GROMACS .gro file of C-alpha atoms in nm:
model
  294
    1UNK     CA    1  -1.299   2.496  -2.499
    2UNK     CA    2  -1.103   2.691  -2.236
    3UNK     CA    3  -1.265   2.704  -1.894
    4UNK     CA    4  -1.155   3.003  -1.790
    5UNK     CA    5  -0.919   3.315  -1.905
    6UNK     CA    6  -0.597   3.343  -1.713
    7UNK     CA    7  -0.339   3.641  -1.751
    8UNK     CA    8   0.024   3.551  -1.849
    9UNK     CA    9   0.346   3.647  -1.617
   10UNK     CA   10   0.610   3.847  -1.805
   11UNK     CA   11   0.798   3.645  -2.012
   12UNK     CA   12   1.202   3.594  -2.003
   13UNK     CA   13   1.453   3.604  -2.284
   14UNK     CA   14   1.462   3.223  -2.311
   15UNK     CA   15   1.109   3.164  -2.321
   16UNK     CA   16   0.963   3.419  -2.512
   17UNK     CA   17   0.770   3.158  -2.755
   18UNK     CA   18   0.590   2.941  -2.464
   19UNK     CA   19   0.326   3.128  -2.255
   20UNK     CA   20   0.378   3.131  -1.881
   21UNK     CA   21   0.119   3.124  -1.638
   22UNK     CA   22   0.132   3.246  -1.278
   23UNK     CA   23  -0.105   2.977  -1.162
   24UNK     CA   24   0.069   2.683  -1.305
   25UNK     CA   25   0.115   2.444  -1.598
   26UNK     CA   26  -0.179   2.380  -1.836
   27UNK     CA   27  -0.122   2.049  -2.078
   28UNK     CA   28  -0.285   2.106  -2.360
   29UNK     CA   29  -0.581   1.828  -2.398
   30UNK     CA   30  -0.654   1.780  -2.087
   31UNK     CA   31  -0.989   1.806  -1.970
   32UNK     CA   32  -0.973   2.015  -1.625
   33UNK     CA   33  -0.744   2.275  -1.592
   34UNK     CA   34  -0.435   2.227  -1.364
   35UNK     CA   35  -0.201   2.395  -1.162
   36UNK     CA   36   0.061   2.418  -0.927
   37UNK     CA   37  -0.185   2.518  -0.696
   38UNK     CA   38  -0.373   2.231  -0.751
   39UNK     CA   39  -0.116   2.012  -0.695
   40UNK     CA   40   0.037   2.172  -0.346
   41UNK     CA   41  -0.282   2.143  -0.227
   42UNK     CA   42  -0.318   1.746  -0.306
   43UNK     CA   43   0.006   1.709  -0.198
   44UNK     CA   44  -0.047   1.910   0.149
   45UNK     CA   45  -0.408   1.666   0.207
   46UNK     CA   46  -0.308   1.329   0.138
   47UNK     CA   47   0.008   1.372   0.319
   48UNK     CA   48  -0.186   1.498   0.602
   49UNK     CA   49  -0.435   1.200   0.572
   50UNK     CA   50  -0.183   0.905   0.509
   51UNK     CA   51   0.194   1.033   0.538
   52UNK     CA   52   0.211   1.027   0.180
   53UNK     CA   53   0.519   1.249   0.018
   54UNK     CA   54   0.501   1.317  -0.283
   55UNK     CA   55   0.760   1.475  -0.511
   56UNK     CA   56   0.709   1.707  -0.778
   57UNK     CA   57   0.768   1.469  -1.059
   58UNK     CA   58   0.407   1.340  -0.973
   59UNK     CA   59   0.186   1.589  -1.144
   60UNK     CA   60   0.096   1.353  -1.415
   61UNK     CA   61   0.021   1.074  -1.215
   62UNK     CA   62  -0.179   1.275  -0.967
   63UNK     CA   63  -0.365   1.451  -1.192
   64UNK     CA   64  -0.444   1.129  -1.387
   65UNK     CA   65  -0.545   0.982  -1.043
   66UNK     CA   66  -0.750   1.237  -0.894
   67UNK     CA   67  -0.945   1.382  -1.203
   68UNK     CA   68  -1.123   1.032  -1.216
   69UNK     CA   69  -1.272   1.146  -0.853
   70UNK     CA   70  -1.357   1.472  -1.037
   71UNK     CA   71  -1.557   1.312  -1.299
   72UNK     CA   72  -1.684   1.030  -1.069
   73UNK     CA   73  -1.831   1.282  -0.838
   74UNK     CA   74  -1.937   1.565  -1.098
   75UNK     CA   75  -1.711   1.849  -1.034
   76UNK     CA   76  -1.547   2.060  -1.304
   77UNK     CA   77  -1.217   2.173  -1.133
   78UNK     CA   78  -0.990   2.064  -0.872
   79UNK     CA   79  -1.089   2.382  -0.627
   80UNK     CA   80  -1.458   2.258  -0.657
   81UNK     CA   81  -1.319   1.901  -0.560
   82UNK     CA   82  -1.091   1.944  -0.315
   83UNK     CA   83  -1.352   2.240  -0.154
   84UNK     CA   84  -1.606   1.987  -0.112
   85UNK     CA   85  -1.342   1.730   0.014
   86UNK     CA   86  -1.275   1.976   0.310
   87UNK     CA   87  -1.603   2.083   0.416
   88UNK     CA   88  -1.735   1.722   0.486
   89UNK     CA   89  -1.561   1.460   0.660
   90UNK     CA   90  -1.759   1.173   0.427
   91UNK     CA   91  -1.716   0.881   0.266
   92UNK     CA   92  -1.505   1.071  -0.053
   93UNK     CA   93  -1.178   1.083   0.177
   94UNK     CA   94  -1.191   0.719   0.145
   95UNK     CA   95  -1.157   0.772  -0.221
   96UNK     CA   96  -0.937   1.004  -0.224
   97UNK     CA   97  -0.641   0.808  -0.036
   98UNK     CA   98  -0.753   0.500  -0.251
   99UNK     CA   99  -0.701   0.688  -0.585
  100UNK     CA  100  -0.379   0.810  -0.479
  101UNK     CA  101  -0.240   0.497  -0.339
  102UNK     CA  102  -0.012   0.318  -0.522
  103UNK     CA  103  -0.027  -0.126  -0.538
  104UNK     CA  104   0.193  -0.317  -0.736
  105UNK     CA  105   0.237  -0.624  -0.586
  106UNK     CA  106   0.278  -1.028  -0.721
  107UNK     CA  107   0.250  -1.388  -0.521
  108UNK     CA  108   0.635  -1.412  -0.377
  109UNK     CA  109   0.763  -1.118  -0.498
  110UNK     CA  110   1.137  -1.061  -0.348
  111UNK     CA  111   1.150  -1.436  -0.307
  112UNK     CA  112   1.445  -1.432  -0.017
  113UNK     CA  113   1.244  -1.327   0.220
  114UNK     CA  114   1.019  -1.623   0.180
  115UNK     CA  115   1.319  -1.862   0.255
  116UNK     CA  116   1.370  -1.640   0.578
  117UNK     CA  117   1.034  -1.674   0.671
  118UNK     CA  118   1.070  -2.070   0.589
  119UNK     CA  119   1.341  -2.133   0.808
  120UNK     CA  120   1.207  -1.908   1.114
  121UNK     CA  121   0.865  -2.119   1.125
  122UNK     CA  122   1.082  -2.464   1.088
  123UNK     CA  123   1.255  -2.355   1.365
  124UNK     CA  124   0.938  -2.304   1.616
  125UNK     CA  125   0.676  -2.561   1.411
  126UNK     CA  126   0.455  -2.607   1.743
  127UNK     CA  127   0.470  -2.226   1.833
  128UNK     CA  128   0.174  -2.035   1.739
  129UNK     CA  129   0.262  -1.748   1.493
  130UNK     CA  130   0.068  -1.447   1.485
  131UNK     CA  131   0.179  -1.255   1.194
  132UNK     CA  132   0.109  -0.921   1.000
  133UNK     CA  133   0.099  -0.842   0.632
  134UNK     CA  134   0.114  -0.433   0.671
  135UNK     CA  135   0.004  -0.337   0.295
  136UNK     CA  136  -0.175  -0.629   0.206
  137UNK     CA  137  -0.270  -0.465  -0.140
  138UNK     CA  138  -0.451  -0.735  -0.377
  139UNK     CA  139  -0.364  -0.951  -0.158
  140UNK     CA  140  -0.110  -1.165  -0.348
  141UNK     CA  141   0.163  -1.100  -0.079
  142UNK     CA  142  -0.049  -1.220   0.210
  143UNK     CA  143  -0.128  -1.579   0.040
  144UNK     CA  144   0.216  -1.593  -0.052
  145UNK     CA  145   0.267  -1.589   0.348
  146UNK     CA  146  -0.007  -1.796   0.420
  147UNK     CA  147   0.108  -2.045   0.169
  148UNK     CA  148   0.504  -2.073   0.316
  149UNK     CA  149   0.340  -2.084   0.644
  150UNK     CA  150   0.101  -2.394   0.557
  151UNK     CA  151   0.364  -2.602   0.386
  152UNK     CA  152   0.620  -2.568   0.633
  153UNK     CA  153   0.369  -2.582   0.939
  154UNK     CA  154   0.191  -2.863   0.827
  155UNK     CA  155  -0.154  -2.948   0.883
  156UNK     CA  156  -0.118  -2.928   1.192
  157UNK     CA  157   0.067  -2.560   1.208
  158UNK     CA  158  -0.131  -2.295   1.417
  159UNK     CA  159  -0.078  -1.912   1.241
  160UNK     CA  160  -0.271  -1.666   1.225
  161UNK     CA  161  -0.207  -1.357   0.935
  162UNK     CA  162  -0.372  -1.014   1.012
  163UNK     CA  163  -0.378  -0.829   0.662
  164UNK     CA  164  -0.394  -0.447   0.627
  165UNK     CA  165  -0.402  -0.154   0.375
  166UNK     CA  166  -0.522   0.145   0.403
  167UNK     CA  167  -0.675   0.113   0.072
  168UNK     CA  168  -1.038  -0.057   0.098
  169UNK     CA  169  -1.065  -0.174  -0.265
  170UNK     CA  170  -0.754  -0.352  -0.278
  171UNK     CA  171  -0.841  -0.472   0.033
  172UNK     CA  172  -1.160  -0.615  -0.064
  173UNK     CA  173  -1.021  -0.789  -0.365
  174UNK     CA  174  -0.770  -0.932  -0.095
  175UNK     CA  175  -1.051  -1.052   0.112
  176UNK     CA  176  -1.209  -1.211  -0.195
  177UNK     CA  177  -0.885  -1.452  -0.266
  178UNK     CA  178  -1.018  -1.485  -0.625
  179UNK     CA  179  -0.739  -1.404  -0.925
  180UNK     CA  180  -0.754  -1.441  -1.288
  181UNK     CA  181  -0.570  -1.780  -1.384
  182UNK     CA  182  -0.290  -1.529  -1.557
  183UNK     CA  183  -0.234  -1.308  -1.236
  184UNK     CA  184  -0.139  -1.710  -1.093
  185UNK     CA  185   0.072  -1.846  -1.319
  186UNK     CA  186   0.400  -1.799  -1.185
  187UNK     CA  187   0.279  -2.010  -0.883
  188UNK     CA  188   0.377  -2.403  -0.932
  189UNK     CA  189   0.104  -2.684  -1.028
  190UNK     CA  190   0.147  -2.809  -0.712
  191UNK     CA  191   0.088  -2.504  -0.544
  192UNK     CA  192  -0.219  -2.452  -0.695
  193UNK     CA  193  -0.354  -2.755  -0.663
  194UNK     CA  194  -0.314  -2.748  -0.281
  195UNK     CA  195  -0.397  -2.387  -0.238
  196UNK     CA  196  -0.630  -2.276  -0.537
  197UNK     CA  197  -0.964  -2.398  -0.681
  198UNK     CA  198  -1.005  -2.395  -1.039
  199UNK     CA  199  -1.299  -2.210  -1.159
  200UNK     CA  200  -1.570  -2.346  -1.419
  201UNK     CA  201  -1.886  -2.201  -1.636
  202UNK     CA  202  -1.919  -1.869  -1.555
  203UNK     CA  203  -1.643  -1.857  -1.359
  204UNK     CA  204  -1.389  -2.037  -1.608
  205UNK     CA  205  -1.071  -1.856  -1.595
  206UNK     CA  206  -1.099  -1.762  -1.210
  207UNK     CA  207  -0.838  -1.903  -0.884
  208UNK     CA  208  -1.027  -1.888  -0.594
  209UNK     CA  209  -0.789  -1.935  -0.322
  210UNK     CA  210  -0.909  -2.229  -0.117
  211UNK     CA  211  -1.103  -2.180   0.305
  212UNK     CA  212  -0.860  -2.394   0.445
  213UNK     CA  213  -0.630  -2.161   0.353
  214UNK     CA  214  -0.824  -1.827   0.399
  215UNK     CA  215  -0.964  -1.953   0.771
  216UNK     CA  216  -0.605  -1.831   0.874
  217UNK     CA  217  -0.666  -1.473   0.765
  218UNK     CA  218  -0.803  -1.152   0.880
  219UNK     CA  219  -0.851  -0.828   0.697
  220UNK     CA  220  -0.883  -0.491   0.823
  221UNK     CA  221  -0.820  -0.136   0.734
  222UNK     CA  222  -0.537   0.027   0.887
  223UNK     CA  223  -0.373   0.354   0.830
  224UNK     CA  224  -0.032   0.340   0.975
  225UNK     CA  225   0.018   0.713   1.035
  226UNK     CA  226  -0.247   0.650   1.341
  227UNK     CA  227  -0.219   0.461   1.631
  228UNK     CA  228  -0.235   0.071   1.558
  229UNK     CA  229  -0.553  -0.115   1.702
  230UNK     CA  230  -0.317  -0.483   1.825
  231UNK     CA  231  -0.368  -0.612   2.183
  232UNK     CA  232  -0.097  -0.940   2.137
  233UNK     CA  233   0.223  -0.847   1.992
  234UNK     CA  234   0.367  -0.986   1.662
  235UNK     CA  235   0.659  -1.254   1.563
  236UNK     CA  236   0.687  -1.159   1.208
  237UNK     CA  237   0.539  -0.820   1.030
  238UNK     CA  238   0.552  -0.771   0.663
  239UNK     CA  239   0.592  -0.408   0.557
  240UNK     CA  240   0.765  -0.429   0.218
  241UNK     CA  241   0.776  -0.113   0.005
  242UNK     CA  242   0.512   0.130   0.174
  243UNK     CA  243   0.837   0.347   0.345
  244UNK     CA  244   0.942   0.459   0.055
  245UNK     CA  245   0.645   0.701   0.026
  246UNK     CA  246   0.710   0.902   0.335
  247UNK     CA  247   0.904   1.106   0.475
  248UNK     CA  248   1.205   1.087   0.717
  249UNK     CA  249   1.005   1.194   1.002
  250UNK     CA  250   0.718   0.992   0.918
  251UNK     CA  251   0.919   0.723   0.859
  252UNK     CA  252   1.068   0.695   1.232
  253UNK     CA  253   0.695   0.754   1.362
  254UNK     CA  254   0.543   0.456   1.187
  255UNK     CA  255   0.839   0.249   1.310
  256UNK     CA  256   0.788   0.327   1.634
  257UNK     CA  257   0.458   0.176   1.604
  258UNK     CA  258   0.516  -0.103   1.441
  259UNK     CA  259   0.775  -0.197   1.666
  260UNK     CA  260   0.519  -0.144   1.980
  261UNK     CA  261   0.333  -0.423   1.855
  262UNK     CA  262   0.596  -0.656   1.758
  263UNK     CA  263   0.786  -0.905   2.012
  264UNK     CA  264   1.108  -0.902   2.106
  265UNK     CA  265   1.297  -1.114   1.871
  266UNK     CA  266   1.047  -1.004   1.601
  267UNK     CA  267   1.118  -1.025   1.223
  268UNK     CA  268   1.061  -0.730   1.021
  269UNK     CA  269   1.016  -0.764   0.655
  270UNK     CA  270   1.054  -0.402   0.439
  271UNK     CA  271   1.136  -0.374   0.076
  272UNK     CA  272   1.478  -0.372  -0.148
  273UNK     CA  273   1.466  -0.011  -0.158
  274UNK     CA  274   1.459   0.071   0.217
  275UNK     CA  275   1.691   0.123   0.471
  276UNK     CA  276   1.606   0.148   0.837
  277UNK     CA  277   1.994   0.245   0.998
  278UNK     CA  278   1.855   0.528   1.158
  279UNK     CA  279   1.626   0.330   1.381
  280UNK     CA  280   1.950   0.106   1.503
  281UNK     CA  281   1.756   0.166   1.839
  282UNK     CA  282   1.447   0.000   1.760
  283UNK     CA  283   1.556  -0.297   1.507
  284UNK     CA  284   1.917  -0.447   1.399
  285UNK     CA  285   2.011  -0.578   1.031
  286UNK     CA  286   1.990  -0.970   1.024
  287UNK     CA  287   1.982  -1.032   0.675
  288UNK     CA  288   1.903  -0.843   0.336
  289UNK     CA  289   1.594  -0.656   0.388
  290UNK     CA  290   1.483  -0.799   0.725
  291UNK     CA  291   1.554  -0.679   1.065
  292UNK     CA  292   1.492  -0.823   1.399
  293UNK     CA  293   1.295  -0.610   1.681
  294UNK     CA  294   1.508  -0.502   1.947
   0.00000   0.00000   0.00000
């Protein structure tokens, strides 16, 4: 059933057989309409809420993303939607940046930069590390931290992980430190015998991740397009793969913060597909992926 009637633009000579509408592209089988329009405006909000850029080969994905919102919140078109997004300043811009942010993460993924970290805390083993895990997502890239850090510290080891997103779901699954026994099997036995408990009954097929463990972390919500909330600077910050959704400009801005709140000597952590050698003035190439704070 069509929704509503829309008037198509003159045709050319090489697409005389397709229709052509002057508000946009309308997939057959889907169940809101959606246009161009639709997605320019997306586009202009979430990168005016997060920094996000996105390019146009997203339509899919953001119309996937955001028409769950629609149906979660009873609206029947994206103008209805993104209408009442703008006129209240609730809870639903929450879930808006969380639908349209994107997590893939896995316990030590990009290994190397685990041995880095490894042989910066063996170096300093009495110092006390304070340490931040930028888009903590599901949390499996935090423990992974917290792990290296506890079996190279030692019992004894003082560290202390601060773990953001600006995601809250994620974040609260992060918090939890509880992971189906699949989403932990590329971890060692030994590993999960000193880090995990093994769930039973109810809970059979469950990792909780064990307290002494988790007493080392902290969780919060951060949004790193605005200004970051640290008193005590940072020896090592994690911010692997969350560049590569903004923009140039953007880009410089966030690592300006992030290098206000890191020590001198800091190690920053970013992700194979980023490349900081425009900011030569804030941090210098030590190593594949990792740079140290000027």
């Amino acid at each position: 059933m069509l929704q509503h009637t829309r008037t198509p633009s003159r045709p050319s000579a090489s697409t005389l057989d397709l229709p052509v509408f002057d508000d946009g592209p309308l997939a057959q089988g889907r169940e809101f309409v959606w246009s161009d329009a639709d997605f320019s405006r997306i586009k202009a909000l979430i990168y005016k809420k997060a920094g996000i850029s996105l390019h146009d080969g997203k339509h899919a994905m953001v119309y996937s993303r955001v028409s769950r919102r629609l149906r979660e919140t009873g609206h029947t078109s994206f103008k209805s939607y993104l209408d009442a997004l703008e006129q209240h300043d609730g809870p639903e811009w929450q879930e808006f940046i969380n639908a349209l942010t994107t997590n893939l993460t896995a316990f030590f993924r990009e290994q190397h930069h685990f041995g880095v970290l490894e042989e910066m805390l063996a170096a300093r083993r009495s110092h006390n590390w304070k340490i931040w895990c930028s888009a903590a997502s599901t949390g499996e890239e935090p423990y992974s931290i917290a792990m290296t850090a506890a079996e190279t510290l030692g019992a004894s080891g003082s560290f202390h992980i601060v773990n953001s997103d600006i995601d809250t779901k994620v974040l609260a699954t992060a918090a939890r430190g509880v992971y189906k026994a699949d989403g932990v099997k590329g971890l060692s036995p030994e590993r999960l015998q000193r880090h995990f408990m093994r769930g039973k009954g109810a809970n059979a097929g469950l990792m909780r991740v064990k307290p002494e463990l988790q007493k080392h972390m902290e969780f919060m919500t951060i949004n790193l397009i605005h200004d970051l909330p640290f008193r005590e600077p940072f020896d090592v910050v994690f911010c692997r793969n969350v560049m590569i959704y903004f923009d140039t400009a953007t880009q410089r801005q966030v690592l300006e913060r992030i290098h206000r709140v890191m020590k001198p000597g800091g190690m920053l952590f970013v992700g194979h597909a980023e490349n900081f050698s425009d900011a030569r003035s804030l941090f210098t190439l030590r190593g594949k992926t990792v740079y140290e704070r000027i």
